[in-house]
Amino acid sequence: MISLSKVILPGATIGIIGGGQLGRMMALAAKAQGFRIAVLEPTPDSPCGQVADVQVIGAYNSREAISKLAEMSDVITYEFENIDADTLGWLCEHATVPQGPTLLTITQDRIKEKRAIQQAGIEVAPYEVIQGLDDLLLKIDAVGYPAVLKTARGGYDGKGQLVIHHPEDVLEGKALCELGPCVLEKWIPFEKELSVIVTRKQNGETAIFPVAENIHVDNILHQTIVPARISETVAAAAVQKAEELADSLELVGTLAVEMFLTKDGTIYVNELAPRPHNSGHFSIEACETSQFEQHIRAICNWPLGSTELLKPAVMVNLLGEHLETLYREIPTQKNWKVHLYGKEEPKWKRKMGHVTLLRETTADALEELEMSSIWNTAKEKIGG
């Protein structure tokens, strides 16, 4: 039996499945604490691979590649959810994977995820499980218009989703239905999108980051504002829901809980991500302990750090179309915390990095950002 309660000490090797930017920032936090990093990723010179000690080049479901990672790692974690369940099950039997397979399996499937949230006593948007186009035609009236059709598996940044505004739009859902089971959700007219990031150890020790307010453009996170511009009552309710979910799911590691806040103060949990999250990047500079360091502490069985907010912050994603302007503006911008992820090709709408501004108030940070030409396109789309 592999012990999941041992303390992993500096000098040990942490294996990371996935070579993207989350793995990169996780690796940088781990290396600052004295760990070595091995990463499994199909593509050479990945963002995480650039800072890792060892790169295992192979498919995520390759038993040969995953075995290599297991042999050289003292503990293993992951930076994204797209891991084959059978491969993860084998890995949990042959290596130290404190997060285990259960939560990942739940969050890979929106149907399982919604049921798990409800079992924790937390409210989600009204929904129906859709098994095909005929099922969609049968159930759409029960959900009402507008509604959102989402594939049960896969999809991110708006991919694998369709908003159905009117009865004549329903047939457009055929393509998604052909991909497999789907979830049909009632459209929630929210006032704000919130997220709470919670980290928990196997012994139940828990730390929660300040509630973040998120603004999306074209289904991609544009800005994260911390502290969220909400009442203390709403913030406390959001934190409580995140903590209850962490306990119910027996979380080990980090969980991002995305929520909708309606005009009447109701909070619906929208999605879960069992890992560090884009909306938690502000914590690198703005909190005493970042979400990445905290995650490493949890999987290595160290005491969790303080999540105290040191200063109000606004984080903005840098997409491919922003980089040229960013390079021109860097010499003129004071106290911009710029993070670039090492991706070779700056594609349109591709997340290439982020910028965090720490100011006396979030209003000061937002005002400064609005003076930058980088954000003009985004501001037009959000009515700025």
GROMACS .gro file of C-alpha atoms in nm:
model
  384
    1MET     CA    1   0.000   0.000   0.000
    2ILE     CA    2   0.147   0.337  -0.106
    3SER     CA    3   0.148   0.587   0.180
    4LEU     CA    4  -0.022   0.916   0.096
    5SER     CA    5   0.044   1.070   0.437
    6LYS     CA    6   0.424   1.092   0.427
    7VAL     CA    7   0.593   1.430   0.406
    8ILE     CA    8   0.774   1.491   0.076
    9LEU     CA    9   1.093   1.685   0.149
   10PRO     CA   10   1.304   1.922  -0.066
   11GLY     CA   11   1.531   1.736  -0.308
   12ALA     CA   12   1.252   1.497  -0.401
   13THR     CA   13   1.108   1.492  -0.752
   14ILE     CA   14   0.753   1.607  -0.822
   15GLY     CA   15   0.602   1.463  -1.139
   16ILE     CA   16   0.353   1.681  -1.327
   17ILE     CA   17   0.116   1.545  -1.590
   18GLY     CA   18   0.067   1.821  -1.844
   19GLY     CA   19   0.315   2.073  -1.978
   20GLY     CA   20   0.104   2.389  -2.000
   21GLN     CA   21   0.124   2.718  -1.815
   22LEU     CA   22  -0.036   2.586  -1.496
   23GLY     CA   23   0.231   2.318  -1.480
   24ARG     CA   24   0.497   2.580  -1.546
   25MET     CA   25   0.388   2.802  -1.257
   26MET     CA   26   0.346   2.497  -1.034
   27ALA     CA   27   0.698   2.387  -1.122
   28LEU     CA   28   0.845   2.731  -1.053
   29ALA     CA   29   0.682   2.737  -0.709
   30ALA     CA   30   0.809   2.386  -0.635
   31LYS     CA   31   1.164   2.460  -0.748
   32ALA     CA   32   1.170   2.766  -0.521
   33GLN     CA   33   1.109   2.523  -0.233
   34GLY     CA   34   1.393   2.295  -0.340
   35PHE     CA   35   1.213   2.027  -0.540
   36ARG     CA   36   1.309   1.876  -0.873
   37ILE     CA   37   1.048   1.854  -1.151
   38ALA     CA   38   0.965   1.588  -1.408
   39VAL     CA   39   0.690   1.661  -1.660
   40LEU     CA   40   0.495   1.432  -1.892
   41GLU     CA   41   0.386   1.612  -2.209
   42PRO     CA   42   0.353   1.503  -2.576
   43THR     CA   43   0.514   1.823  -2.708
   44PRO     CA   44   0.884   1.902  -2.654
   45ASP     CA   45   0.978   2.243  -2.514
   46SER     CA   46   0.640   2.294  -2.351
   47PRO     CA   47   0.588   2.583  -2.105
   48CYS     CA   48   0.642   2.346  -1.812
   49GLY     CA   49   0.912   2.149  -1.992
   50GLN     CA   50   1.121   2.466  -2.026
   51VAL     CA   51   1.160   2.490  -1.647
   52ALA     CA   52   1.150   2.118  -1.557
   53ASP     CA   53   1.456   1.909  -1.473
   54VAL     CA   54   1.333   1.615  -1.683
   55GLN     CA   55   1.090   1.600  -1.975
   56VAL     CA   56   0.911   1.275  -2.052
   57ILE     CA   57   0.784   1.313  -2.407
   58GLY     CA   58   0.480   1.094  -2.462
   59ALA     CA   59   0.103   1.075  -2.477
   60TYR     CA   60  -0.089   1.119  -2.153
   61ASN     CA   61  -0.243   0.772  -2.193
   62SER     CA   62   0.086   0.602  -2.282
   63ARG     CA   63   0.158   0.333  -2.022
   64GLU     CA   64   0.527   0.345  -2.115
   65ALA     CA   65   0.548   0.722  -2.067
   66ILE     CA   66   0.345   0.725  -1.745
   67SER     CA   67   0.564   0.443  -1.609
   68LYS     CA   68   0.875   0.650  -1.676
   69LEU     CA   69   0.721   0.943  -1.490
   70ALA     CA   70   0.629   0.717  -1.198
   71GLU     CA   71   0.978   0.568  -1.173
   72MET     CA   72   1.148   0.906  -1.139
   73SER     CA   73   0.887   1.084  -0.921
   74ASP     CA   74   0.839   1.079  -0.545
   75VAL     CA   75   0.490   1.232  -0.578
   76ILE     CA   76   0.273   1.303  -0.883
   77THR     CA   77   0.015   1.572  -0.959
   78TYR     CA   78  -0.155   1.709  -1.270
   79GLU     CA   79  -0.226   2.048  -1.423
   80PHE     CA   80  -0.540   1.964  -1.620
   81GLU     CA   81  -0.833   1.723  -1.628
   82ASN     CA   82  -0.782   1.550  -1.964
   83ILE     CA   83  -0.619   1.237  -1.825
   84ASP     CA   84  -0.735   0.891  -1.925
   85ALA     CA   85  -0.919   0.730  -1.632
   86ASP     CA   86  -0.758   0.387  -1.681
   87THR     CA   87  -0.411   0.542  -1.694
   88LEU     CA   88  -0.477   0.745  -1.380
   89GLY     CA   89  -0.610   0.435  -1.202
   90TRP     CA   90  -0.294   0.241  -1.287
   91LEU     CA   91  -0.079   0.534  -1.176
   92CYS     CA   92  -0.254   0.560  -0.839
   93GLU     CA   93  -0.175   0.193  -0.775
   94HIS     CA   94   0.193   0.226  -0.867
   95ALA     CA   95   0.293   0.575  -0.750
   96THR     CA   96   0.214   0.836  -0.486
   97VAL     CA   97  -0.077   1.043  -0.619
   98PRO     CA   98  -0.226   1.223  -0.316
   99GLN     CA   99  -0.517   1.366  -0.516
  100GLY     CA  100  -0.633   1.018  -0.610
  101PRO     CA  101  -0.859   0.931  -0.905
  102THR     CA  102  -1.208   1.008  -0.769
  103LEU     CA  103  -1.233   1.387  -0.794
  104LEU     CA  104  -1.070   1.392  -1.136
  105THR     CA  105  -1.318   1.133  -1.261
  106ILE     CA  106  -1.607   1.344  -1.130
  107THR     CA  107  -1.488   1.670  -1.285
  108GLN     CA  108  -1.420   1.509  -1.622
  109ASP     CA  109  -1.794   1.457  -1.664
  110ARG     CA  110  -2.039   1.746  -1.618
  111ILE     CA  111  -2.321   1.507  -1.530
  112LYS     CA  112  -2.123   1.348  -1.246
  113GLU     CA  113  -1.997   1.690  -1.141
  114LYS     CA  114  -2.343   1.842  -1.106
  115ARG     CA  115  -2.469   1.543  -0.912
  116ALA     CA  116  -2.169   1.561  -0.678
  117ILE     CA  117  -2.231   1.932  -0.617
  118GLN     CA  118  -2.596   1.864  -0.539
  119GLN     CA  119  -2.503   1.578  -0.306
  120ALA     CA  120  -2.293   1.829  -0.111
  121GLY     CA  121  -2.610   2.034  -0.064
  122ILE     CA  122  -2.500   2.312  -0.300
  123GLU     CA  123  -2.732   2.467  -0.560
  124VAL     CA  124  -2.663   2.441  -0.933
  125ALA     CA  125  -2.858   2.587  -1.224
  126PRO     CA  126  -3.162   2.374  -1.317
  127TYR     CA  127  -3.054   2.121  -1.577
  128GLU     CA  128  -3.145   1.810  -1.774
  129VAL     CA  129  -2.926   1.524  -1.892
  130ILE     CA  130  -2.944   1.495  -2.271
  131GLN     CA  131  -2.872   1.163  -2.445
  132GLY     CA  132  -2.936   1.273  -2.802
  133LEU     CA  133  -3.120   1.519  -3.026
  134ASP     CA  134  -3.460   1.358  -2.962
  135ASP     CA  135  -3.397   1.394  -2.590
  136LEU     CA  136  -3.307   1.760  -2.639
  137LEU     CA  137  -3.628   1.824  -2.832
  138LEU     CA  138  -3.824   1.655  -2.555
  139LYS     CA  139  -3.664   1.837  -2.259
  140ILE     CA  140  -3.592   2.188  -2.384
  141ASP     CA  141  -3.933   2.321  -2.279
  142ALA     CA  142  -3.881   2.197  -1.924
  143VAL     CA  143  -3.560   2.399  -1.896
  144GLY     CA  144  -3.690   2.699  -2.088
  145TYR     CA  145  -3.524   2.963  -2.306
  146PRO     CA  146  -3.250   3.068  -2.315
  147ALA     CA  147  -3.059   2.754  -2.223
  148VAL     CA  148  -2.701   2.632  -2.259
  149LEU     CA  149  -2.620   2.293  -2.411
  150LYS     CA  150  -2.280   2.156  -2.305
  151THR     CA  151  -2.105   1.833  -2.388
  152ALA     CA  152  -2.070   1.622  -2.074
  153ARG     CA  153  -1.702   1.561  -2.142
  154GLY     CA  154  -1.435   1.791  -2.283
  155GLY     CA  155  -1.466   2.153  -2.379
  156TYR     CA  156  -1.314   2.464  -2.223
  157ASP     CA  157  -1.313   2.841  -2.286
  158GLY     CA  158  -1.659   2.808  -2.441
  159LYS     CA  159  -1.577   2.512  -2.665
  160GLY     CA  160  -1.835   2.231  -2.669
  161GLN     CA  161  -2.118   2.470  -2.579
  162LEU     CA  162  -2.420   2.619  -2.751
  163VAL     CA  163  -2.659   2.887  -2.626
  164ILE     CA  164  -3.015   2.812  -2.739
  165HIS     CA  165  -3.216   3.134  -2.747
  166HIS     CA  166  -3.527   3.029  -2.937
  167PRO     CA  167  -3.707   2.709  -3.047
  168GLU     CA  168  -3.566   2.750  -3.398
  169ASP     CA  169  -3.214   2.722  -3.253
  170VAL     CA  170  -3.265   2.376  -3.103
  171LEU     CA  171  -3.162   2.181  -3.413
  172GLU     CA  172  -2.823   2.354  -3.398
  173GLY     CA  173  -2.754   2.128  -3.100
  174LYS     CA  174  -2.739   1.819  -3.321
  175ALA     CA  175  -2.360   1.836  -3.364
  176LEU     CA  176  -2.299   1.848  -2.989
  177CYS     CA  177  -2.548   1.568  -2.923
  178GLU     CA  178  -2.364   1.348  -3.172
  179LEU     CA  179  -2.046   1.381  -2.963
  180GLY     CA  180  -2.209   1.202  -2.669
  181PRO     CA  181  -2.421   1.280  -2.361
  182CYS     CA  182  -2.477   1.648  -2.287
  183VAL     CA  183  -2.609   1.872  -2.011
  184LEU     CA  184  -2.882   2.127  -2.084
  185GLU     CA  185  -2.870   2.410  -1.830
  186LYS     CA  186  -3.111   2.693  -1.768
  187TRP     CA  187  -2.948   3.025  -1.852
  188ILE     CA  188  -2.881   3.212  -1.528
  189PRO     CA  189  -2.903   3.594  -1.564
  190PHE     CA  190  -2.613   3.654  -1.326
  191GLU     CA  191  -2.488   3.984  -1.188
  192LYS     CA  192  -2.133   3.861  -1.138
  193GLU     CA  193  -1.916   3.558  -1.200
  194LEU     CA  194  -1.718   3.458  -0.893
  195SER     CA  195  -1.458   3.197  -0.812
  196VAL     CA  196  -1.318   3.063  -0.489
  197ILE     CA  197  -0.998   2.860  -0.479
  198VAL     CA  198  -0.963   2.621  -0.188
  199THR     CA  199  -0.670   2.398  -0.096
  200ARG     CA  200  -0.708   2.103   0.138
  201LYS     CA  201  -0.482   1.834   0.279
  202GLN     CA  202  -0.566   1.473   0.348
  203ASN     CA  203  -0.601   1.547   0.722
  204GLY     CA  204  -0.869   1.808   0.651
  205GLU     CA  205  -0.652   2.117   0.696
  206THR     CA  206  -0.799   2.377   0.460
  207ALA     CA  207  -0.701   2.719   0.330
  208ILE     CA  208  -0.922   2.940   0.113
  209PHE     CA  209  -0.817   3.228  -0.110
  210PRO     CA  210  -1.008   3.557  -0.126
  211VAL     CA  211  -1.320   3.553  -0.343
  212ALA     CA  212  -1.240   3.662  -0.699
  213GLU     CA  213  -1.468   3.845  -0.943
  214ASN     CA  214  -1.422   3.731  -1.302
  215ILE     CA  215  -1.507   3.898  -1.631
  216HIS     CA  216  -1.513   3.682  -1.944
  217VAL     CA  217  -1.493   3.796  -2.306
  218ASP     CA  218  -1.574   3.548  -2.584
  219ASN     CA  219  -1.593   3.275  -2.315
  220ILE     CA  220  -1.228   3.337  -2.218
  221LEU     CA  221  -1.136   3.484  -1.881
  222HIS     CA  222  -1.037   3.848  -1.938
  223GLN     CA  223  -1.004   4.000  -1.591
  224THR     CA  224  -0.996   3.879  -1.232
  225ILE     CA  225  -1.066   4.142  -0.968
  226VAL     CA  226  -0.972   4.080  -0.604
  227PRO     CA  227  -1.130   4.147  -0.366
  228ALA     CA  228  -1.453   4.083  -0.554
  229ARG     CA  229  -1.689   4.381  -0.555
  230ILE     CA  230  -1.952   4.207  -0.343
  231SER     CA  231  -2.089   4.234   0.009
  232GLU     CA  232  -1.925   4.062   0.304
  233THR     CA  233  -2.236   3.845   0.336
  234VAL     CA  234  -2.207   3.719  -0.022
  235ALA     CA  235  -1.831   3.664   0.015
  236ALA     CA  236  -1.885   3.458   0.330
  237ALA     CA  237  -2.153   3.249   0.157
  238ALA     CA  238  -1.924   3.182  -0.141
  239VAL     CA  239  -1.639   3.076   0.086
  240GLN     CA  240  -1.869   2.847   0.283
  241LYS     CA  241  -1.987   2.671  -0.034
  242ALA     CA  242  -1.629   2.614  -0.147
  243GLU     CA  243  -1.532   2.472   0.191
  244GLU     CA  244  -1.836   2.244   0.203
  245LEU     CA  245  -1.756   2.112  -0.144
  246ALA     CA  246  -1.392   2.050  -0.051
  247ASP     CA  247  -1.500   1.846   0.250
  248SER     CA  248  -1.775   1.658   0.066
  249LEU     CA  249  -1.538   1.566  -0.218
  250GLU     CA  250  -1.257   1.479   0.025
  251LEU     CA  251  -1.031   1.714  -0.166
  252VAL     CA  252  -0.655   1.675  -0.155
  253GLY     CA  253  -0.480   1.955  -0.340
  254THR     CA  254  -0.648   2.253  -0.503
  255LEU     CA  255  -1.003   2.306  -0.624
  256ALA     CA  256  -1.140   2.608  -0.811
  257VAL     CA  257  -1.513   2.661  -0.762
  258GLU     CA  258  -1.674   2.881  -1.028
  259MET     CA  259  -2.002   3.047  -0.931
  260PHE     CA  260  -2.280   3.272  -1.061
  261LEU     CA  261  -2.421   3.547  -0.836
  262THR     CA  262  -2.773   3.663  -0.926
  263LYS     CA  263  -2.937   3.998  -0.854
  264ASP     CA  264  -3.129   3.855  -0.557
  265GLY     CA  265  -2.807   3.725  -0.397
  266THR     CA  266  -2.846   3.358  -0.492
  267ILE     CA  267  -2.519   3.176  -0.563
  268TYR     CA  268  -2.514   2.887  -0.809
  269VAL     CA  269  -2.203   2.672  -0.850
  270ASN     CA  270  -2.129   2.647  -1.222
  271GLU     CA  271  -1.813   2.437  -1.261
  272LEU     CA  272  -1.527   2.281  -1.069
  273ALA     CA  273  -1.160   2.251  -1.162
  274PRO     CA  274  -0.947   2.015  -0.946
  275ARG     CA  275  -0.622   2.211  -0.984
  276PRO     CA  276  -0.483   2.565  -0.975
  277HIS     CA  277  -0.692   2.795  -1.191
  278ASN     CA  278  -0.658   3.093  -1.424
  279SER     CA  279  -0.863   3.306  -1.183
  280GLY     CA  280  -0.609   3.238  -0.907
  281HIS     CA  281  -0.305   3.384  -1.085
  282PHE     CA  282  -0.341   3.707  -0.888
  283SER     CA  283  -0.225   3.516  -0.580
  284ILE     CA  284   0.135   3.495  -0.706
  285GLU     CA  285   0.198   3.855  -0.603
  286ALA     CA  286  -0.115   3.953  -0.411
  287CYS     CA  287  -0.129   3.680  -0.144
  288GLU     CA  288   0.118   3.570   0.120
  289THR     CA  289   0.107   3.221  -0.036
  290SER     CA  290   0.025   3.167  -0.405
  291GLN     CA  291  -0.216   2.904  -0.525
  292PHE     CA  292   0.078   2.720  -0.683
  293GLU     CA  293   0.291   2.709  -0.369
  294GLN     CA  294  -0.017   2.609  -0.171
  295HIS     CA  295  -0.089   2.320  -0.407
  296ILE     CA  296   0.268   2.195  -0.372
  297ARG     CA  297   0.239   2.221   0.006
  298ALA     CA  298  -0.081   2.015   0.004
  299ILE     CA  299   0.045   1.729  -0.213
  300CYS     CA  300   0.376   1.719  -0.023
  301ASN     CA  301   0.193   1.718   0.311
  302TRP     CA  302   0.342   2.042   0.437
  303PRO     CA  303   0.148   2.287   0.656
  304LEU     CA  304  -0.064   2.516   0.440
  305GLY     CA  305   0.040   2.880   0.412
  306SER     CA  306  -0.154   3.198   0.481
  307THR     CA  307  -0.381   3.317   0.200
  308GLU     CA  308  -0.401   3.672   0.331
  309LEU     CA  309  -0.450   3.932   0.056
  310LEU     CA  310  -0.156   4.172   0.078
  311LYS     CA  311  -0.298   4.430  -0.162
  312PRO     CA  312  -0.598   4.466  -0.397
  313ALA     CA  313  -0.520   4.327  -0.742
  314VAL     CA  314  -0.647   4.296  -1.097
  315MET     CA  315  -0.518   4.019  -1.323
  316VAL     CA  316  -0.564   4.039  -1.700
  317ASN     CA  317  -0.500   3.757  -1.944
  318LEU     CA  318  -0.261   3.825  -2.231
  319LEU     CA  319  -0.382   3.666  -2.553
  320GLY     CA  320  -0.190   3.621  -2.875
  321GLU     CA  321  -0.329   3.945  -3.020
  322HIS     CA  322  -0.200   4.145  -2.721
  323LEU     CA  323   0.169   4.057  -2.731
  324GLU     CA  324   0.292   4.303  -2.992
  325THR     CA  325   0.131   4.591  -2.807
  326LEU     CA  326   0.257   4.462  -2.472
  327TYR     CA  327   0.617   4.468  -2.591
  328ARG     CA  328   0.574   4.833  -2.697
  329GLU     CA  329   0.416   4.930  -2.364
  330ILE     CA  330   0.647   4.750  -2.119
  331PRO     CA  331   0.903   5.036  -2.105
  332THR     CA  332   0.630   5.285  -2.009
  333GLN     CA  333   0.433   5.081  -1.754
  334LYS     CA  334   0.538   5.096  -1.390
  335ASN     CA  335   0.482   4.804  -1.152
  336TRP     CA  336   0.316   4.576  -1.403
  337LYS     CA  337   0.380   4.215  -1.301
  338VAL     CA  338   0.422   4.046  -1.639
  339HIS     CA  339   0.411   3.667  -1.673
  340LEU     CA  340   0.472   3.505  -2.013
  341TYR     CA  341   0.433   3.131  -2.053
  342GLY     CA  342   0.697   3.047  -2.312
  343LYS     CA  343   0.454   2.945  -2.586
  344GLU     CA  344   0.620   2.971  -2.925
  345GLU     CA  345   0.333   3.087  -3.145
  346PRO     CA  346   0.111   3.379  -3.035
  347LYS     CA  347  -0.217   3.259  -3.186
  348TRP     CA  348  -0.533   3.467  -3.180
  349LYS     CA  349  -0.727   3.406  -2.853
  350ARG     CA  350  -0.449   3.181  -2.722
  351LYS     CA  351  -0.348   3.247  -2.362
  352MET     CA  352   0.013   3.360  -2.381
  353GLY     CA  353   0.055   3.510  -2.036
  354HIS     CA  354  -0.098   3.747  -1.784
  355VAL     CA  355  -0.037   4.079  -1.615
  356THR     CA  356  -0.120   4.157  -1.252
  357LEU     CA  357  -0.151   4.508  -1.110
  358LEU     CA  358  -0.137   4.560  -0.732
  359ARG     CA  359  -0.274   4.899  -0.635
  360GLU     CA  360  -0.429   5.070  -0.333
  361THR     CA  361  -0.777   4.987  -0.469
  362THR     CA  362  -0.910   4.771  -0.749
  363ALA     CA  363  -1.061   5.087  -0.896
  364ASP     CA  364  -0.709   5.233  -0.930
  365ALA     CA  365  -0.589   4.918  -1.108
  366LEU     CA  366  -0.888   4.908  -1.343
  367GLU     CA  367  -0.849   5.275  -1.430
  368GLU     CA  368  -0.484   5.225  -1.515
  369LEU     CA  369  -0.557   4.922  -1.730
  370GLU     CA  370  -0.824   5.111  -1.922
  371MET     CA  371  -0.560   5.360  -2.035
  372SER     CA  372  -0.365   5.080  -2.205
  373SER     CA  373  -0.428   5.013  -2.574
  374ILE     CA  374  -0.394   4.638  -2.510
  375TRP     CA  375  -0.746   4.616  -2.373
  376ASN     CA  376  -0.939   4.824  -2.630
  377THR     CA  377  -1.086   4.526  -2.812
  378ALA     CA  378  -1.193   4.354  -2.493
  379LYS     CA  379  -1.341   4.674  -2.349
  380GLU     CA  380  -1.561   4.722  -2.657
  381LYS     CA  381  -1.698   4.368  -2.620
  382ILE     CA  382  -1.787   4.414  -2.253
  383GLY     CA  383  -1.943   4.752  -2.312
  384GLY     CA  384  -1.650   4.955  -2.179
   0.00000   0.00000   0.00000
